[in-house]
XYZ file of C-alpha atoms in Angstrom:
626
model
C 8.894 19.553 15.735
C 11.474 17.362 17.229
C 11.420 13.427 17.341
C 12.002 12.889 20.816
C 12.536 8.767 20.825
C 14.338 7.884 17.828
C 17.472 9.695 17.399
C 20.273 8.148 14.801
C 22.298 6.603 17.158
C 19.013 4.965 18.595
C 18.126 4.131 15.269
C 21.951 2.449 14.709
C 21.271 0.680 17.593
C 17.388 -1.219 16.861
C 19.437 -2.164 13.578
C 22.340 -3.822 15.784
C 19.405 -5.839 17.498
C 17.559 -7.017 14.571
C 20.960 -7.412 12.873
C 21.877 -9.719 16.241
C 18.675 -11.981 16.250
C 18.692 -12.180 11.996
C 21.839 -13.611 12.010
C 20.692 -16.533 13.528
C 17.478 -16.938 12.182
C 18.238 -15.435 8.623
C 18.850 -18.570 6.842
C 15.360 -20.376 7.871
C 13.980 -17.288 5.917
C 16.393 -17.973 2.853
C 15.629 -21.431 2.686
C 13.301 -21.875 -0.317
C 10.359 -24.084 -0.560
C 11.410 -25.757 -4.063
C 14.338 -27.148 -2.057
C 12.772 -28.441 0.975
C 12.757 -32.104 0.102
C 15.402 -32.256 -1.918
C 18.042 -30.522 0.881
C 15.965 -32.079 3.835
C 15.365 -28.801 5.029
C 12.968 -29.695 7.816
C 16.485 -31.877 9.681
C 18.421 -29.757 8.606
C 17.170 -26.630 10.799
C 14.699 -28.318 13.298
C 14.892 -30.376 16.122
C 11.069 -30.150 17.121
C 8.762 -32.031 15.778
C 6.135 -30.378 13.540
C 2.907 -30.104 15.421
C 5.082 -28.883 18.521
C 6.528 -25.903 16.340
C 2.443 -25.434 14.809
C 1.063 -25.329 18.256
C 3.205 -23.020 19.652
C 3.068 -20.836 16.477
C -0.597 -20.797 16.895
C -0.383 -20.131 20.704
C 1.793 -16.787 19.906
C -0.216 -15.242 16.840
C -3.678 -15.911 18.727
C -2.209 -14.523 22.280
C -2.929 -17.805 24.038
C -0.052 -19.004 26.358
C 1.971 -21.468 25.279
C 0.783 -24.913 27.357
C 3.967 -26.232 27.086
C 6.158 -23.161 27.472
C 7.202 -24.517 31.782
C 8.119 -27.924 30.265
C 10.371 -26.886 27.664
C 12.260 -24.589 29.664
C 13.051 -27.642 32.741
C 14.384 -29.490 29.552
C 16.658 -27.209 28.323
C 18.038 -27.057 32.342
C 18.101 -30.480 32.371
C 19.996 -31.145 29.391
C 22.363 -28.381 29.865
C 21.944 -27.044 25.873
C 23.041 -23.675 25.367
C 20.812 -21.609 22.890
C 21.000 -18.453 21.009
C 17.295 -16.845 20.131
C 15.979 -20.615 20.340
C 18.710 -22.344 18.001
C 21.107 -24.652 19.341
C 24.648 -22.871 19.573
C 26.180 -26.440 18.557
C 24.064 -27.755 16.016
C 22.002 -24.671 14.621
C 18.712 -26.284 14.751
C 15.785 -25.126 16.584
C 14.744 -26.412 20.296
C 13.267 -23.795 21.613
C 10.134 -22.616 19.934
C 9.155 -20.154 22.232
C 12.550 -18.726 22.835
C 12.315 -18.033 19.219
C 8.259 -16.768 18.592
C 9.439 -14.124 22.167
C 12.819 -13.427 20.450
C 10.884 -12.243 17.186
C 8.086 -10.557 18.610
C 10.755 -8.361 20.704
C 12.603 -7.582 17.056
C 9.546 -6.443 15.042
C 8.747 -2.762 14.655
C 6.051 -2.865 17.490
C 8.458 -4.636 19.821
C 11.024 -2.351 19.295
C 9.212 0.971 19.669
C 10.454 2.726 16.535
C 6.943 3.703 15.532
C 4.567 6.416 15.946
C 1.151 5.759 15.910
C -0.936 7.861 13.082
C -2.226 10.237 14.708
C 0.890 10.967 17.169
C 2.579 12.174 13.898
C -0.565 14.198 13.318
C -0.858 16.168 16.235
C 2.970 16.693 16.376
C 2.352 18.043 12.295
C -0.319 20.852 13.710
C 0.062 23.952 12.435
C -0.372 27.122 14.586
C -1.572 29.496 11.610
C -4.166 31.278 12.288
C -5.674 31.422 9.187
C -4.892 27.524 7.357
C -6.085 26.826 3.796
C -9.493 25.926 3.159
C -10.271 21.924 2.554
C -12.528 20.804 0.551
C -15.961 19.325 1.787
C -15.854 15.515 3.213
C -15.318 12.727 0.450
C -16.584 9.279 1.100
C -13.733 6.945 -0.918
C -15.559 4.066 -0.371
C -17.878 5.198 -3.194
C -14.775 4.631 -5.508
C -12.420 2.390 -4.420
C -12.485 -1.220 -2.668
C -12.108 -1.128 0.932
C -8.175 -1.748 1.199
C -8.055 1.394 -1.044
C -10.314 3.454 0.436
C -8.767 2.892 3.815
C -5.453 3.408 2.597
C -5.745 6.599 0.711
C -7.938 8.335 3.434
C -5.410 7.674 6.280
C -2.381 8.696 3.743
C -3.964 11.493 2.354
C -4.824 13.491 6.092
C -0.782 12.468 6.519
C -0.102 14.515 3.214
C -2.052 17.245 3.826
C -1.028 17.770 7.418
C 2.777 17.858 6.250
C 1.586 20.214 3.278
C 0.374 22.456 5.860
C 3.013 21.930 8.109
C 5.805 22.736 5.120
C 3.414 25.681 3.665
C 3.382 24.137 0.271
C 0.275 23.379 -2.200
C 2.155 21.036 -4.422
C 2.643 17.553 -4.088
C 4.309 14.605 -6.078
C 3.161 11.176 -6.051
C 5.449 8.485 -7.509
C 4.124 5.434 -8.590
C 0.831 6.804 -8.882
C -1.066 4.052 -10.535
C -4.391 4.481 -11.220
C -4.662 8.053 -9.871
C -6.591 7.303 -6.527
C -4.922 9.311 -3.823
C -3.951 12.033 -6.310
C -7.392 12.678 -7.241
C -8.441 12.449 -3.478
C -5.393 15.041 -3.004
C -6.914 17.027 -5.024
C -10.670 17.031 -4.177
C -10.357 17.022 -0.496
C -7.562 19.439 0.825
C -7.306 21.514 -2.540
C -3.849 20.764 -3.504
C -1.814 20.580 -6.666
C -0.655 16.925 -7.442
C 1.572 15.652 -10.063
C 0.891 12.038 -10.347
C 3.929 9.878 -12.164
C 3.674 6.954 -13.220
C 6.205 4.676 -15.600
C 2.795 3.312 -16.878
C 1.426 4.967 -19.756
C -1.401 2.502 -19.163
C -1.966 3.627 -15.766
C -1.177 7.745 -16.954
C -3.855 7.544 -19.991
C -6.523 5.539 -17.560
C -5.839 8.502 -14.910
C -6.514 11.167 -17.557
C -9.330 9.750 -18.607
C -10.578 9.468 -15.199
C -9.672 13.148 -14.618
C -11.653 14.047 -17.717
C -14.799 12.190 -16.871
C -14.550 13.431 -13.126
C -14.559 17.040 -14.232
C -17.231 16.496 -16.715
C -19.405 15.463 -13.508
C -18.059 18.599 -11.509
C -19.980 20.939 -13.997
C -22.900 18.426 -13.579
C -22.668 18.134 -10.032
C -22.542 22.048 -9.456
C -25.691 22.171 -11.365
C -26.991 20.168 -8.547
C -25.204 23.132 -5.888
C -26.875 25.748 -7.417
C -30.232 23.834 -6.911
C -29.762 22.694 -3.485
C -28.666 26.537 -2.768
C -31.632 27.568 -4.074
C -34.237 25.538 -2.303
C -31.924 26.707 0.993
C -31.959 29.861 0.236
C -35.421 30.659 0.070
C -35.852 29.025 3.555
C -33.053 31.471 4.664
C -34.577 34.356 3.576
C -37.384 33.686 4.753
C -39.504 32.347 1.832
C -42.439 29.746 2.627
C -41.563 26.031 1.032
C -44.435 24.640 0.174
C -45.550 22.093 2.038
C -47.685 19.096 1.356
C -49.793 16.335 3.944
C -49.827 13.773 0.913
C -46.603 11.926 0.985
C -47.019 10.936 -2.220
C -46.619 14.087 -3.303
C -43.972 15.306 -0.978
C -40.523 13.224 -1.032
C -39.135 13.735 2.314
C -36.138 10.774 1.555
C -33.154 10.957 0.840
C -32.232 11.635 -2.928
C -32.250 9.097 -5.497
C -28.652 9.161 -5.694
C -27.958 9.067 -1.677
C -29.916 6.013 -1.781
C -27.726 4.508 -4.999
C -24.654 5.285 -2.702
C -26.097 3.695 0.524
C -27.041 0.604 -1.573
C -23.430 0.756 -3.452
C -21.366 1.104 0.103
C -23.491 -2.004 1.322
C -22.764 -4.274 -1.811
C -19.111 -3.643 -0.854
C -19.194 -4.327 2.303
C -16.607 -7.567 3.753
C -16.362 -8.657 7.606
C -15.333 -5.818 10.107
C -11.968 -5.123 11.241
C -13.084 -2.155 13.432
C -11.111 -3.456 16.473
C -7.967 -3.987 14.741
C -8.110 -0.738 12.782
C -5.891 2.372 13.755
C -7.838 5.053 14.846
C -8.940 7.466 11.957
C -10.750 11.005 11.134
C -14.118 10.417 11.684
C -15.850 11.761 8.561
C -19.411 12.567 8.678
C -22.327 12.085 7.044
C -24.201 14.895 4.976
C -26.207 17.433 7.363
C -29.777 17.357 7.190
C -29.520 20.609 5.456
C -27.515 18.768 2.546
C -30.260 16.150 2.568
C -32.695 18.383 0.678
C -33.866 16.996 -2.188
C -32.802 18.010 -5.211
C -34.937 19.416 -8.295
C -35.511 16.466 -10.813
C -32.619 15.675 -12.561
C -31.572 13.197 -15.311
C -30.327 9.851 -13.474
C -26.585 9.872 -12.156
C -24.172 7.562 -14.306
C -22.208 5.076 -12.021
C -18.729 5.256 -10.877
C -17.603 1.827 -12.865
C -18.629 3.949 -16.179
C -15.646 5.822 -15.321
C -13.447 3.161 -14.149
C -14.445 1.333 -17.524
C -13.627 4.557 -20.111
C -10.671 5.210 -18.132
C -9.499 1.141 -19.117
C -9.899 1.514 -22.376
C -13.932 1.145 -22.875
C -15.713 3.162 -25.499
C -17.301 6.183 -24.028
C -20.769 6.552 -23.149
C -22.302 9.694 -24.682
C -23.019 11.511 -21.499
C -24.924 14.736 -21.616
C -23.173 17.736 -19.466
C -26.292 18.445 -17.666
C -26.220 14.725 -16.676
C -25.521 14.595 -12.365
C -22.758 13.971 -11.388
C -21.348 10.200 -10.421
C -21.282 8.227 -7.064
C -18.150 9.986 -6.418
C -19.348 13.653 -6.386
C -22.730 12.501 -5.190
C -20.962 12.549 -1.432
C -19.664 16.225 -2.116
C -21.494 18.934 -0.153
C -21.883 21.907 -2.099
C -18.981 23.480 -0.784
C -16.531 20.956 -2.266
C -17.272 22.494 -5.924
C -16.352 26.575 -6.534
C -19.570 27.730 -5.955
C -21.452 29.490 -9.042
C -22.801 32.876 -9.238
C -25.963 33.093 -10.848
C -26.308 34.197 -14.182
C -26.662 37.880 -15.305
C -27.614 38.686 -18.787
C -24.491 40.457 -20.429
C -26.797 43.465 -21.507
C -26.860 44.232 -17.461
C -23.462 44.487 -16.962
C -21.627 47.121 -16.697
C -18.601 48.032 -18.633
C -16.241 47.780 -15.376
C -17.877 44.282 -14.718
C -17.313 43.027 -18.296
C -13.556 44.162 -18.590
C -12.933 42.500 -15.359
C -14.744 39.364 -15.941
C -12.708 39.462 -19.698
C -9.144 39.704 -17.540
C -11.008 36.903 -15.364
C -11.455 34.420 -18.472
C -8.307 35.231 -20.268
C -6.080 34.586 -17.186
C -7.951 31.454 -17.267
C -7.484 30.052 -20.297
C -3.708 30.900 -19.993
C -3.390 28.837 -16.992
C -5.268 26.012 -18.237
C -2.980 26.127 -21.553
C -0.429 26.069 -19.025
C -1.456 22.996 -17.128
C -2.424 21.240 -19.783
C -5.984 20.289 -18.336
C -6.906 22.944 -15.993
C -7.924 21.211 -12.925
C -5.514 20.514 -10.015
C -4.698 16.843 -10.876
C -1.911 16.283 -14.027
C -1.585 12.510 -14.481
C 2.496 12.078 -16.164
C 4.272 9.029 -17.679
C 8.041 9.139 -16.663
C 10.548 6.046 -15.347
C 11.473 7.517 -11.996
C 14.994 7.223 -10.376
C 17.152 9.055 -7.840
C 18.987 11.160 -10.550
C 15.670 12.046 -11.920
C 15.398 15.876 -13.044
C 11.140 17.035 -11.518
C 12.029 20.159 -13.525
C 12.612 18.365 -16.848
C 8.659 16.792 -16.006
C 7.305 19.424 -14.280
C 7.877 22.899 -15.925
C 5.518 24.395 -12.687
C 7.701 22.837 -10.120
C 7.754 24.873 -6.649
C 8.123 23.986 -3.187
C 6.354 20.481 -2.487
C 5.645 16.829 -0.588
C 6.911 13.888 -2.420
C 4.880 10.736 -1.248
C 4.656 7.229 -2.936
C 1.841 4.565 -1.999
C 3.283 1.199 -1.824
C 6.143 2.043 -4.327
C 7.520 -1.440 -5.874
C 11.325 -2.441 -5.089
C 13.362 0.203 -5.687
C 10.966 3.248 -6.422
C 10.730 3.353 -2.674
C 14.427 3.985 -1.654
C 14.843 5.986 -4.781
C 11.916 8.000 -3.952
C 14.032 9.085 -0.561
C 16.872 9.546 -2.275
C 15.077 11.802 -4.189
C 14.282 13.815 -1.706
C 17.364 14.420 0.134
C 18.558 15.505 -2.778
C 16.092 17.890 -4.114
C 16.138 21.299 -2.666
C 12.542 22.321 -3.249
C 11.394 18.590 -2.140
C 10.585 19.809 1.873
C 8.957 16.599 2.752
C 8.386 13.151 2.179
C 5.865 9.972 2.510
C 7.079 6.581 1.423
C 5.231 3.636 1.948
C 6.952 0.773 0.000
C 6.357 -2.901 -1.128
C 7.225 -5.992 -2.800
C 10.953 -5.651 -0.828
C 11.907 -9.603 -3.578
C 11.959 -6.385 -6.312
C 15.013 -4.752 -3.966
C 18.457 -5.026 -5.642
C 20.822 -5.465 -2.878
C 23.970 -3.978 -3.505
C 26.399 -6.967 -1.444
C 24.085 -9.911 -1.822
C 27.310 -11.945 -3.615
C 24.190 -14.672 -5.266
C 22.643 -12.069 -7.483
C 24.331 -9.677 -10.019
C 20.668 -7.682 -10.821
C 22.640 -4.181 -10.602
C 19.540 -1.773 -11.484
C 20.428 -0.086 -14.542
C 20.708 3.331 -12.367
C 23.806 1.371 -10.599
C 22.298 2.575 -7.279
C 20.941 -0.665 -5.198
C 17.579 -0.143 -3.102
C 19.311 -2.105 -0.139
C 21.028 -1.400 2.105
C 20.600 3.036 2.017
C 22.119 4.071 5.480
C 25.961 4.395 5.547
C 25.970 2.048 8.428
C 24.423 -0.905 7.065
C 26.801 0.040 3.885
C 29.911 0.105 5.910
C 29.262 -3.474 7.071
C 28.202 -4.783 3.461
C 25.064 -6.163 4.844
C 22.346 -8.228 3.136
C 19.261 -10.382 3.607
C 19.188 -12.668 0.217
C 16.229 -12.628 -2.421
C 14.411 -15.616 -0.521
C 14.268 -13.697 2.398
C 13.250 -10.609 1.292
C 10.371 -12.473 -0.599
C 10.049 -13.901 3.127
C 9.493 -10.082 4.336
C 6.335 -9.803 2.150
C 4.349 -12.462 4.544
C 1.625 -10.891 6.129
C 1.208 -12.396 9.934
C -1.771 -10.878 10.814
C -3.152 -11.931 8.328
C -2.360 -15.080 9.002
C -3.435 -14.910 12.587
C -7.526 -14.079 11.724
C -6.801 -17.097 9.627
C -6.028 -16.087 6.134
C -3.195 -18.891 5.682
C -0.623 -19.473 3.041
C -1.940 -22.073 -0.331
C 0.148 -25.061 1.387
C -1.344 -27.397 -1.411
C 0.956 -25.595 -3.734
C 3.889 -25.576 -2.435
C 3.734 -28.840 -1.516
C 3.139 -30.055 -5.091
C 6.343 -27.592 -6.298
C 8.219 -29.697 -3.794
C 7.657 -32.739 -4.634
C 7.866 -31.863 -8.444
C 11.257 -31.210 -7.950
C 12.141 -34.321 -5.942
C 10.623 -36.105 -9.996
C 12.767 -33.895 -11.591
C 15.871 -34.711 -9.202
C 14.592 -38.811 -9.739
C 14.137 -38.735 -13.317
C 16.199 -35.417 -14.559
C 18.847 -35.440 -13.312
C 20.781 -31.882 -13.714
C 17.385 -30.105 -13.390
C 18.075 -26.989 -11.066
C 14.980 -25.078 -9.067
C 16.008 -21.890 -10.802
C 13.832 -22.949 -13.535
C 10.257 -21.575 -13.479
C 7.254 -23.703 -13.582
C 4.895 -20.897 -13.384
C 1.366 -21.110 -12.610
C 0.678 -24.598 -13.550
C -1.328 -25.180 -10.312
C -4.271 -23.253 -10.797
C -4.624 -25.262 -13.983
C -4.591 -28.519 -12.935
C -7.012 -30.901 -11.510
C -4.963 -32.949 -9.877
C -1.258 -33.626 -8.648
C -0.690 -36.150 -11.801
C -1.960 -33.537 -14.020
C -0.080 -31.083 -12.668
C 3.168 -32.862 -13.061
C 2.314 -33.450 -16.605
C 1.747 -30.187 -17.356
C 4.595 -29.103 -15.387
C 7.075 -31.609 -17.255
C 5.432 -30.606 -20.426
C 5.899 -26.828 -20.052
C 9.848 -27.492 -19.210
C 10.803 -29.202 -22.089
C 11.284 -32.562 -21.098
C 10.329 -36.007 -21.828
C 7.124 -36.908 -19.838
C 7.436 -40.571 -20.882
C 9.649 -41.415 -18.592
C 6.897 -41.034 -15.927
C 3.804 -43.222 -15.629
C 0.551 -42.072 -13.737
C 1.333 -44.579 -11.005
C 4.845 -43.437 -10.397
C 3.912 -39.925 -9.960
C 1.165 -40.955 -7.587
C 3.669 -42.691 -5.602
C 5.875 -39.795 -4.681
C 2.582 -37.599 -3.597
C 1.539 -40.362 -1.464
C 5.467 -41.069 -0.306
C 4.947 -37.314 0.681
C 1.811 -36.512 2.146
C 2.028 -37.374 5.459
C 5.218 -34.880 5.737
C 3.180 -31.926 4.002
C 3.070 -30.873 8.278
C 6.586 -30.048 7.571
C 6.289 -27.672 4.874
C 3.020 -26.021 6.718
C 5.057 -25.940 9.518
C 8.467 -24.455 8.411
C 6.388 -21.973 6.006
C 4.358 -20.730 9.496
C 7.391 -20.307 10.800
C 8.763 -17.945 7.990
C 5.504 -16.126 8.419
C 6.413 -15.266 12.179
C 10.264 -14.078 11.099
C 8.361 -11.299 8.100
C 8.264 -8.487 10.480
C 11.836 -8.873 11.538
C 13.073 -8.832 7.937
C 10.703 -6.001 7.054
C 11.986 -4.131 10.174
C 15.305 -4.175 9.347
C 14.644 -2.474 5.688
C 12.044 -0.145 6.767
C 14.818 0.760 9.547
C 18.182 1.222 7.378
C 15.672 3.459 5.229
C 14.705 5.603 8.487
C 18.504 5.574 9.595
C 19.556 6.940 5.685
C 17.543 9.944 6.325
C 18.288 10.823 9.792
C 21.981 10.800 7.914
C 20.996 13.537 5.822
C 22.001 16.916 7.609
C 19.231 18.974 6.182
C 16.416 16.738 7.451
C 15.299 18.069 10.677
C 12.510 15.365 11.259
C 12.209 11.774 10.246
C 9.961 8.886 11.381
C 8.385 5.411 10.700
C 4.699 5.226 11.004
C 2.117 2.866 11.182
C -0.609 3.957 9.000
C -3.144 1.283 7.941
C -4.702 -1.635 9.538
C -2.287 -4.433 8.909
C -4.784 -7.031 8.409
C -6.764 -4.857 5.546
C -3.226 -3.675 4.294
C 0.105 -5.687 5.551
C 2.255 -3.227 3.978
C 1.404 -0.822 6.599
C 4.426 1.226 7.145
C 5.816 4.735 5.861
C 8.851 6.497 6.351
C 8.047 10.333 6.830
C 10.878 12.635 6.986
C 10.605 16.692 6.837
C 13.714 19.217 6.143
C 15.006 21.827 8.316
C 12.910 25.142 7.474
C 15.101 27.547 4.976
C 17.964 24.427 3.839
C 15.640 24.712 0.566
């Protein structure tokens, strides 16, 4: 497996280009709300007046052509101004909207071509073995999960197990494994061994728990197998079922606890994003042989009993021989070791009981060995590059290392990690929350993680030219424009109100510097007088020097340039995917440093409107460097 379109020094140069087109537009991302009154912000960088720059903005994310676009273009002739990405090279202000919205398209991931698409990455991943590990049966996570994180862990998870198969490992290490949701899927689906860690003890206990309750329903659910085998079964071999005119005494529907899943996937449903949605494994709906009724059974327990024991709730007293949960209901009988049927011990013979003996010993040693015996082992450790797996996990062997939108700097230690691991063959980071980054030249902050290592920049090349983006920015990079553009906007009401809080506090209190935190004062107030008050109040300061009438004042002095702020803010939205680019692309260009990795990519794995966050960084060693 080669990558045939991104090789370093292509890599080195998409980071020139991004690097080219930031450092113009860099400092409209850095520019912080709190301050845009105060520091005119709106003069300052624009020369265009708001509903121009809103128009256009809306023009570009909804793929409508700009109306406008001809006669801005025979003005810039006319007047002879000389731009750079949009921005006048004399003045640095914007006056050319859609020189800019083009200019940023062209820099974002999808403009510059860096990507594979999903299931490129998995056909380029198939293995040629004639005889591949077994998978489990088909798992439905929507029974489980929301939709984000259902969609998320089944397009990640096929990723995982296709490098898995492609490295010829069965273990696999997810850091920053939260509540346990792709581990357990891991697990279940394709087989494998995961090690889920977590700093969380929180998160580690409610995983257990989860585990605990999950397996209790396994030896419920294969109680279910063994009946469903048995009613097909004797229609394989032949038998007559007997068969009934009455409907009401034949059930020809589906189960009682199909029917609770149908009912439970509908109740969750939200608006379809089919169109906008990568393509995915199709995964299929029970046979009709699997829709065979099952014997009576006691009534299946629902998934949020699990979710609510594993948080901390007191625990139901559920029988063993209850059915298993929502979850397991979507199992075929294949996903569970199947069960031999009983033989009384007096039957055996002695050759049969000595081996079954070795059988249940060698057991019981490897479940003392794994602590919990199934192939899921939820662990509480703060993760960093220098990290020792061995000192955590006493089983370690050859394995995948993924993370599922790892915070800050769990995502650039978590491929630091594995360059520097030996018996780490592959890797899967999708990261998030890039404001959490420490930023090793970024001469306004001295937040030096603890580790000393910064998450940004990684590559040598980015680190030879002491690059950096600034904290506002990188908070900037979080945006999600698609979002955006099916018209989940940005809360403009509070923003706005921050604002003009801090022009009071400039007025009144003097000294006062943004730096200090009002915190979420908005949601609690009922209106912009009360929020002042309980902004002043929460800071400290004397809120007699303000009457209701003067602080009504400034929101009505302010309100008709709240089309600034939506404006400038909109615009920030449109410059996210360059900033994300840029530190999804020094992470890519750190591994293709590393001489032992053979492969490395970025992908695009989810739908960015159900998950904005949407990239990973896959790389995969040379075979035998281990």
């Amino acid at each position: 497996m080669a990558s045939h379109f991104n090789s370093l020094e292509a890599i080195r140069n998409k980071i020139d280009e991004v690097k080219q087109f930031l450092s113009v537009s860099l400092s409209i991302a850095n520019a912080h709300t709190v301050d845009f009154y105060t520091r005119d912000v709106w003069d300052q960088f624009m020369f265009v007046p708001p509903a121009e720059l809103l128009a256009a903005i809306s023009s570009a994310v909804h793929k409508r052509p700009s109306v406008d676009c001809d006669i801005k273009a025979e003005l810039a002739d006319k007047t002879k101004t000389k731009t750079t990405f949009g921005f006048c090279n004399e003045t640095k202000r914007l006056v050319n909207v859609d020189e800019l919205l083009k200019a940023a398209k062209a820099h974002s991931l999808p403009g510059l071509g860096v990507c594979m698409s999903r299931n490129e990455l998995l056909e380029s991943l198939k293995v040629t073995d004639p005889s591949p590990p077994e998978e489990g049966a088909v798992i439905e996570p929507a029974e489980f999960m929301n939709s984000k994180k259902s969609h998320e862990v089944r397009a990640m998870s096929e990723l995982v197990a296709s490098l898995a198969r492609h490295c010829r490992v069965k273990q696999v290490i997810d850091v920053g494994s939260g509540k346990g949701y792709l581990c357990s899927f891991l697990s279940l689906q394709y087989g494998l061994r995961v090690y889920g860690i977590d700093s969380s003890s929180t998160n580690t206990h409610g995983a257990q728990e989860r585990n605990r309750k999950l397996k209790k329903y396994t030896r419920a659910y294969q109680k279910h197998s063994q009946a469903g085998r048995k009613v097909r079964g004797g229609a394989c071999a032949g038998e007559e079922t007997p068969v009934d005119d009455n409907p009401e005494k034949v059930d020809t529907s589906k189960p009682s606890w199909v029917e609770k899943a149908d009912w439970r996937r509908e109740a969750v449903s939200q608006p379809s994003t089919a169109e906008s949605c990568p393509p995915e494994r199709e995964v299929t709906s029970q046979s009709d042989e699997e829709k065979i009724p099952f014997p009576s059974l006691p009534s299946v327990p629902k998934w949020s009993e699990v979710n609510s024991v594993a948080d901390g709730a007191t625990d139901p007293e559920t029988p063993e021989s209850e059915a298993g949960d929502l979850f397991l209901s979507t199992l075929s009988v294949d996903a569970i070791d199947p069960v031999c049927p009983r033989t009384p011990p007096s039957e055996l013979s002695v050759e049969e009981r000595e081996r079954r003996k070795r059988e249940n010993l060698q057991r019981k040693a490897q479940n003392r060995t794994n602590g919990n015996g199934g192939l899921y082992s939820p662990l509480t450790s703060y993760i960093t590059a220098e990290t020792e797996l061995r000192e955590i996990i006493s089983e370690l062997e050859d394995a995948v290392m993924v993370g599922l939108h790892t915070c800050g700097d769990l995502a650039p230690s978590t491929l630091r990690m594995f360059a520097a691991k030996p018996e780490l063959l592959s890797v899967c980071s999708v990261g998030c929350c890039y404001h959490f980054l420490s930023e090793e030249y970024d001469p306004s902050t001295q937040d030096c993680p603890v580790s000393g290592v910064c998450g940004f920049p990684m590559s040598r090349y980015l680190r030879d030219q002491s690059w950096f983006c600034g904290r506002n920015a990188r908070m900037s990079a979080c945006l999600a424009l698609e979002r955006v553009a099916v018209g989940q906007g940005i809360q403009m009401e509070s923003l706005f109100y921050r604002a003009v809080l801090h022009v009071i506090l400039r007025d009144h209190y003097s000294s006062f510097k943004s730096e200090r935190r009002v915190g979420n004062v908005y949601s609690k107030a009922s209106s912009f007088v009360d929020y002042v008050r309980k902004a002043v109040r929460k800071l400290g300061l004397d809120e007699s020097k303000l009457s209701d009438s003067a602080i009504q004042e400034y929101q009505d002095m302010y309100t008709p340039r709240m089309c600034e702020m939506q404006a400038f803010n909109m615009l920030k939205v449109t410059l996210a995917p360059c900033i994300e680019g840029l530190i999804l692309l020094d992470r890519l260009c750190y591994l293709k440093e590393q001489e032992d990795v053979s492969f490395s990519t970025l992908v695009q794995l989810f739908d960015p409107v159900l998950s904005p966050r949407c990239y990973g960084v896959v790389g995969v060693k040379t075979p035998g460097t281990a």
